mmCIF file of C-alpha atoms in Angstrom:
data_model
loop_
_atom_site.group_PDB
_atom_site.id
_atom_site.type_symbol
_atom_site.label_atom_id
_atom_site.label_comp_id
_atom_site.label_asym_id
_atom_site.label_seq_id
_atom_site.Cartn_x
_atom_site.Cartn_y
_atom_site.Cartn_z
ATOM 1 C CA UNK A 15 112.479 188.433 253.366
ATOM 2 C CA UNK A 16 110.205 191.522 253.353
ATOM 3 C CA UNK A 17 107.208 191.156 250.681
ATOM 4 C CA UNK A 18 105.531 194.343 249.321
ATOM 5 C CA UNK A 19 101.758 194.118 248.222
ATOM 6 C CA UNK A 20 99.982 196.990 245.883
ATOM 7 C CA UNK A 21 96.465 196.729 246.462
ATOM 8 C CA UNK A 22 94.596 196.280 249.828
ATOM 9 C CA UNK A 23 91.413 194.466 248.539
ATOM 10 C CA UNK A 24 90.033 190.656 249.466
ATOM 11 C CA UNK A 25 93.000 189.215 247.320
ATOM 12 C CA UNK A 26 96.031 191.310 248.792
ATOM 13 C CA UNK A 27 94.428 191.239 252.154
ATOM 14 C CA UNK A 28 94.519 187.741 252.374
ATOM 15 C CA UNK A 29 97.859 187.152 251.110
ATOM 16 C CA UNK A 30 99.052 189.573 253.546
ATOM 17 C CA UNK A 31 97.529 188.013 256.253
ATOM 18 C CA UNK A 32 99.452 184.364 255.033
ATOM 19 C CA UNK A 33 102.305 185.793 254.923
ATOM 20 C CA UNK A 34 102.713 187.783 257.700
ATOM 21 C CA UNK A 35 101.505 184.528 259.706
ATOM 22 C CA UNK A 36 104.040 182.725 257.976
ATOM 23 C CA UNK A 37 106.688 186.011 259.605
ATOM 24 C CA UNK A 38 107.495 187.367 256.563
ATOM 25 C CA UNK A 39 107.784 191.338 256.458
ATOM 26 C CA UNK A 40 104.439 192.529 254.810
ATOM 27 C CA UNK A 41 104.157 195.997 253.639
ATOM 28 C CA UNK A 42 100.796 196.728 251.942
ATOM 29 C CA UNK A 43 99.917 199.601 249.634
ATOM 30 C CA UNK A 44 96.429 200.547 248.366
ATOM 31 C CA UNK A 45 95.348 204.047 246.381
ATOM 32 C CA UNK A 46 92.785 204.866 249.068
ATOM 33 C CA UNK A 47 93.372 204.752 252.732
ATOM 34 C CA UNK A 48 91.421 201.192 254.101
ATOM 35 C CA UNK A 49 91.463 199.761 257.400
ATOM 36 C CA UNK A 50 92.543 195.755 257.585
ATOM 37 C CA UNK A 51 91.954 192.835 259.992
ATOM 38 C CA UNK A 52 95.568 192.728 260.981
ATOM 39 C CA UNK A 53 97.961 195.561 261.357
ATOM 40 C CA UNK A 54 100.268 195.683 258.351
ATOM 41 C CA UNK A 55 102.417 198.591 257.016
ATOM 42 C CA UNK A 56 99.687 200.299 254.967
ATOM 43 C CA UNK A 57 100.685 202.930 252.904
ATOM 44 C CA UNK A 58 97.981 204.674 250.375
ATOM 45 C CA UNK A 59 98.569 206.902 247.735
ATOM 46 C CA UNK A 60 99.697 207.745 244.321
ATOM 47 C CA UNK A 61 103.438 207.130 245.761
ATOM 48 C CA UNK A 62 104.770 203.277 247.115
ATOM 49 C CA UNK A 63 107.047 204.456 249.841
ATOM 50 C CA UNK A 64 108.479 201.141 250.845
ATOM 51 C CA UNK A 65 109.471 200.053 247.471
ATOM 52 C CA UNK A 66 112.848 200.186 247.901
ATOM 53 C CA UNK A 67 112.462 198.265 250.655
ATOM 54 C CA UNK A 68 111.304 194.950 249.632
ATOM 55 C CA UNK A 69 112.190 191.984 248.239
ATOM 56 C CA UNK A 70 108.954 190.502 246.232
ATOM 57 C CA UNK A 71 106.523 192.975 245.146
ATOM 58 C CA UNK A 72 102.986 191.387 244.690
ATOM 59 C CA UNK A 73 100.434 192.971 242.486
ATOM 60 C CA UNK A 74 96.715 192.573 243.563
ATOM 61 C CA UNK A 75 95.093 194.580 241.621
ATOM 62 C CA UNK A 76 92.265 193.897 238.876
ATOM 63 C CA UNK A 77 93.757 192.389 235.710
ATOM 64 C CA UNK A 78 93.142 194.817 233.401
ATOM 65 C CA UNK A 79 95.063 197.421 235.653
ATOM 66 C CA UNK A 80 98.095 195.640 235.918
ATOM 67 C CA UNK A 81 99.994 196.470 232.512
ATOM 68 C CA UNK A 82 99.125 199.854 233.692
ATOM 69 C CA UNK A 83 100.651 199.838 237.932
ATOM 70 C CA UNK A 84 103.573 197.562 235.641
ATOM 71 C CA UNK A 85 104.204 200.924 233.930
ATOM 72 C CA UNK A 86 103.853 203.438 236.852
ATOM 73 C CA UNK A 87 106.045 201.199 238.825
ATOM 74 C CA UNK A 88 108.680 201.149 236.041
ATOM 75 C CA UNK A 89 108.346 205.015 235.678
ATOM 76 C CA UNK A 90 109.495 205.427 239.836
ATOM 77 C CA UNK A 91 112.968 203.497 238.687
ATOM 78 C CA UNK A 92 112.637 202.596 241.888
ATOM 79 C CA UNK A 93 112.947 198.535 241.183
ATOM 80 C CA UNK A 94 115.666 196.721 240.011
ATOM 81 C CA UNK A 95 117.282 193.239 239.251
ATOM 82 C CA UNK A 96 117.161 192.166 242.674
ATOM 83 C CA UNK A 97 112.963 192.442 242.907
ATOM 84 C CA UNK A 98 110.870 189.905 242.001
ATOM 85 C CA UNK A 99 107.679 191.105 240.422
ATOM 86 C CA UNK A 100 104.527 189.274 240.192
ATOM 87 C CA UNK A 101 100.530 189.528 239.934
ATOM 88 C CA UNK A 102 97.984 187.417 241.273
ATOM 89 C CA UNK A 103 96.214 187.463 237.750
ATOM 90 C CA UNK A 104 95.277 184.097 236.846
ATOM 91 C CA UNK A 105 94.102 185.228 232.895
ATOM 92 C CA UNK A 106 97.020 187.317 232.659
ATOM 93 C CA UNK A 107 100.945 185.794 231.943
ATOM 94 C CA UNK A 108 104.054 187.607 232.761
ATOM 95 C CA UNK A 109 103.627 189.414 229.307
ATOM 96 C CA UNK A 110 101.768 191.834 231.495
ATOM 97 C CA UNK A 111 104.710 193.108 233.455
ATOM 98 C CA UNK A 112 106.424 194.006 230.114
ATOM 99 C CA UNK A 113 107.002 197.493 231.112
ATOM 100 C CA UNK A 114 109.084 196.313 234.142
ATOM 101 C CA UNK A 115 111.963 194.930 231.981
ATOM 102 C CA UNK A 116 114.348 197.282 231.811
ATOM 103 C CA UNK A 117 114.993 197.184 235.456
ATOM 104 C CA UNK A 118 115.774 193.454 235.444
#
């Protein structure tokens, strides 16, 4: 299973770091170009190359930007039914990825 994570700060880091211990395929995305502990397959930018890619995309970002990347993600039509979506919000429920409906 390959997991994609948008947004390279403490949060996504560390779940990168789990999983990719735990051998999963981690792909990690962030807007500007950062360097991490371990090496992942960081991509920065306005575009998410590996989307297509990935089974379980994982959104660290700040809470009130995830409606937002839920919308910009949806706009790429590059996700469908066979992605699992979620955010690492703990305020926020799945209300937030509204925008990311249409594509299952």
């Amino acid at each position: 299973m390959s997991i994609g994570i948008v947004g390279a700060g403490r949060a996504g880091a560390s779940l990168a770091v789990a999983l990719q211990k735990a051998n999963y395929d981690v792909f990690v995305h962030s807007r500007e170009r950062k360097t991490l502990p371990v090496s992942f397959a960081l991509t920065s930018g306005n575009r998410i190359p590996w989307l297509e890619k990935v089974d379980v995309v994982s959104l660290a970002v700040p809470d009130a930007k995830i409606p937002d990347l839920a919308e910009r993600l949806a706009a790429t039509a590059q996700l469908n039914e066979r992605h699992v979506v979620l955010h690492l919000s703990g305020a926020l429920d799945e209300g937030a990825l509204t925008a990311l409906g249409p594509s299952g």
